[in-house]
mmCIF file of C-alpha atoms in Angstrom:
data_model
loop_
_atom_site.group_PDB
_atom_site.id
_atom_site.type_symbol
_atom_site.label_atom_id
_atom_site.label_comp_id
_atom_site.label_asym_id
_atom_site.label_seq_id
_atom_site.Cartn_x
_atom_site.Cartn_y
_atom_site.Cartn_z
ATOM 1 C CA MET A 1 8.899 17.182 -5.386
ATOM 2 C CA THR A 2 7.077 15.255 -2.697
ATOM 3 C CA ILE A 3 8.495 14.750 0.762
ATOM 4 C CA ASP A 4 6.671 11.464 1.361
ATOM 5 C CA PRO A 5 6.094 9.490 -1.873
ATOM 6 C CA ILE A 6 4.226 6.644 -0.135
ATOM 7 C CA ALA A 7 1.739 9.057 1.465
ATOM 8 C CA ASP A 8 1.350 10.709 -1.951
ATOM 9 C CA LEU A 9 0.527 7.328 -3.535
ATOM 10 C CA LEU A 10 -2.017 6.460 -0.823
ATOM 11 C CA THR A 11 -3.649 9.898 -1.057
ATOM 12 C CA ARG A 12 -3.925 9.686 -4.855
ATOM 13 C CA MET A 13 -5.571 6.272 -4.488
ATOM 14 C CA ARG A 14 -7.972 7.444 -1.739
ATOM 15 C CA ASN A 15 -8.999 10.552 -3.672
ATOM 16 C CA ALA A 16 -9.523 8.750 -6.989
ATOM 17 C CA PHE A 17 -11.517 5.969 -5.315
ATOM 18 C CA ALA A 18 -13.682 8.512 -3.468
ATOM 19 C CA ALA A 19 -14.306 10.301 -6.787
ATOM 20 C CA ARG A 20 -15.414 6.919 -8.213
ATOM 21 C CA ARG A 21 -12.732 6.803 -10.847
ATOM 22 C CA GLU A 22 -11.792 3.483 -12.408
ATOM 23 C CA LYS A 23 -8.071 4.220 -12.291
ATOM 24 C CA THR A 24 -5.426 6.730 -11.243
ATOM 25 C CA VAL A 25 -1.809 7.518 -12.059
ATOM 26 C CA ALA A 26 1.195 7.952 -9.727
ATOM 27 C CA PRO A 27 4.942 8.466 -10.255
ATOM 28 C CA HIS A 28 6.949 5.244 -10.579
ATOM 29 C CA SER A 29 9.292 3.767 -7.946
ATOM 30 C CA GLN A 30 10.281 0.243 -6.944
ATOM 31 C CA LEU A 31 8.879 0.679 -3.416
ATOM 32 C CA LYS A 32 5.497 1.756 -4.779
ATOM 33 C CA MET A 33 5.511 -1.228 -7.151
ATOM 34 C CA ALA A 34 6.106 -3.595 -4.210
ATOM 35 C CA ILE A 35 3.286 -1.982 -2.206
ATOM 36 C CA LEU A 36 0.904 -2.200 -5.166
ATOM 37 C CA GLU A 37 1.875 -5.834 -5.780
ATOM 38 C CA THR A 38 0.813 -6.681 -2.217
ATOM 39 C CA LEU A 39 -2.425 -4.675 -2.536
ATOM 40 C CA LYS A 40 -3.176 -6.549 -5.778
ATOM 41 C CA LYS A 41 -2.444 -9.904 -4.129
ATOM 42 C CA TYR A 42 -5.081 -9.166 -1.480
ATOM 43 C CA HIS A 43 -7.602 -7.757 -4.015
ATOM 44 C CA PHE A 44 -7.529 -4.150 -2.819
ATOM 45 C CA ILE A 45 -6.796 -3.153 -6.421
ATOM 46 C CA ARG A 46 -7.437 -5.048 -9.637
ATOM 47 C CA ASP A 47 -4.203 -4.335 -11.481
ATOM 48 C CA PHE A 48 -1.439 -1.838 -12.160
ATOM 49 C CA LYS A 49 0.969 -1.249 -15.011
ATOM 50 C CA VAL A 50 3.917 0.964 -15.802
ATOM 51 C CA ILE A 51 3.292 3.537 -18.524
ATOM 52 C CA LYS A 52 5.734 5.899 -20.195
ATOM 53 C CA SER A 53 4.792 9.563 -19.797
ATOM 54 C CA GLY A 54 7.299 11.739 -21.605
ATOM 55 C CA ALA A 55 10.734 11.256 -20.037
ATOM 56 C CA PHE A 56 9.326 9.639 -16.871
ATOM 57 C CA GLU A 57 7.580 6.407 -16.016
ATOM 58 C CA GLU A 58 4.263 6.381 -14.169
ATOM 59 C CA ILE A 59 2.151 3.668 -12.607
ATOM 60 C CA GLU A 60 -1.466 3.350 -13.710
ATOM 61 C CA ILE A 61 -3.519 1.822 -10.885
ATOM 62 C CA ILE A 62 -6.822 0.145 -11.768
ATOM 63 C CA PHE A 63 -9.249 -0.213 -8.871
ATOM 64 C CA ASN A 64 -11.212 -3.336 -8.003
ATOM 65 C CA PRO A 65 -14.865 -2.575 -8.911
ATOM 66 C CA GLU A 66 -16.099 -5.170 -6.394
ATOM 67 C CA ARG A 67 -14.817 -3.073 -3.453
ATOM 68 C CA THR A 68 -17.253 -0.625 -1.901
ATOM 69 C CA SER A 69 -14.610 1.163 0.165
ATOM 70 C CA LEU A 70 -10.849 1.563 0.177
ATOM 71 C CA ASN A 71 -9.261 2.743 3.405
ATOM 72 C CA LEU A 72 -5.525 3.415 3.396
ATOM 73 C CA LYS A 73 -3.685 4.843 6.396
ATOM 74 C CA ARG A 74 -0.017 5.873 6.501
ATOM 75 C CA ILE A 75 1.617 4.899 9.804
ATOM 76 C CA SER A 76 5.370 5.514 9.571
ATOM 77 C CA LYS A 77 6.148 9.017 8.311
ATOM 78 C CA PRO A 78 9.411 10.788 7.407
ATOM 79 C CA GLY A 79 9.220 12.850 10.604
ATOM 80 C CA GLN A 80 8.499 9.844 12.813
ATOM 81 C CA ARG A 81 9.531 6.416 11.620
ATOM 82 C CA ILE A 82 7.724 3.529 13.308
ATOM 83 C CA TYR A 83 9.605 0.227 13.617
ATOM 84 C CA ILE A 84 8.052 -2.830 15.224
ATOM 85 C CA LYS A 85 9.172 -6.325 16.197
ATOM 86 C CA HIS A 86 7.322 -9.394 14.968
ATOM 87 C CA SER A 87 5.822 -9.857 18.433
ATOM 88 C CA GLN A 88 4.242 -6.372 18.273
ATOM 89 C CA ILE A 89 2.322 -6.984 15.026
ATOM 90 C CA LYS A 90 -1.415 -6.850 15.651
ATOM 91 C CA PRO A 91 -4.358 -7.630 13.326
ATOM 92 C CA VAL A 92 -5.774 -4.717 11.337
ATOM 93 C CA GLN A 93 -9.507 -4.075 11.667
ATOM 94 C CA ASN A 94 -10.146 -7.454 13.297
ATOM 95 C CA HIS A 95 -8.427 -9.361 10.425
ATOM 96 C CA TYR A 96 -10.422 -7.508 7.727
ATOM 97 C CA GLY A 97 -7.374 -5.512 6.670
ATOM 98 C CA ILE A 98 -3.642 -5.846 6.201
ATOM 99 C CA ALA A 99 -0.594 -4.077 7.580
ATOM 100 C CA LEU A 100 2.300 -3.434 5.204
ATOM 101 C CA LEU A 101 5.819 -3.649 6.594
ATOM 102 C CA SER A 102 9.157 -2.961 4.976
ATOM 103 C CA THR A 103 11.373 -5.822 6.139
ATOM 104 C CA PRO A 104 14.898 -6.940 5.188
ATOM 105 C CA LYS A 105 13.234 -9.428 2.799
ATOM 106 C CA GLY A 106 11.058 -6.768 1.104
ATOM 107 C CA ILE A 107 7.500 -5.542 1.551
ATOM 108 C CA MET A 108 5.368 -8.010 3.530
ATOM 109 C CA THR A 109 1.986 -8.040 5.185
ATOM 110 C CA GLY A 110 1.832 -8.151 8.960
ATOM 111 C CA GLU A 111 0.799 -11.810 8.938
ATOM 112 C CA GLU A 112 3.629 -12.826 6.588
ATOM 113 C CA ALA A 113 6.172 -10.929 8.701
ATOM 114 C CA LYS A 114 4.850 -12.506 11.896
ATOM 115 C CA LYS A 115 5.164 -16.018 10.420
ATOM 116 C CA ALA A 116 8.706 -15.222 9.235
ATOM 117 C CA LYS A 117 9.472 -13.783 12.706
ATOM 118 C CA MET A 118 10.647 -10.572 11.099
ATOM 119 C CA GLY A 119 9.994 -6.982 12.091
ATOM 120 C CA GLY A 120 10.496 -3.786 10.158
ATOM 121 C CA GLU A 121 9.141 -0.366 9.348
ATOM 122 C CA TYR A 122 5.352 -0.210 9.695
ATOM 123 C CA LEU A 123 4.487 1.546 6.428
ATOM 124 C CA CYS A 124 0.690 1.575 6.229
ATOM 125 C CA GLU A 125 -2.608 -0.211 6.764
ATOM 126 C CA ALA A 126 -5.294 -1.113 4.240
ATOM 127 C CA TRP A 127 -8.844 -2.290 4.929
#
C-alpha cells in the first residue's frame, strides 16, 4: 500500500525514463489517468493504456522517444497540501514546463486554470 499514489506514479516514471526504458507500469486510478492524459496532451509521454494484470488493472505508460529528459516534481503532498488561487499560478521553468492542478473541473494545467480563473490543489510540475 502506498501513502501517496501520485508520488509513486511520478517516481516510477522518473526511474524508468532514467533507466532508458521504453515504457513502465503503474497501478490504475482515475486521478492517474487524468494526469497522464494531460502529460500526453503536452507530449511528455507518447501514450498510455489500461492493461489487466490478474485481478487488478494497471496503466502501461509509453514514453516519448523524442524527449531527452523528463523532470517531474511533486508539490502538494499528503502531509502538506498546497492550494493556490488562480492569481498565484506562475510559469514553470520559464514556460518550458507545465503545472498540474486539481480543480473543481478536473485536472488542468496552470495556464488552463489561470484562463478559467480557477484555483486548486497544486499537484506537480513537469518540464
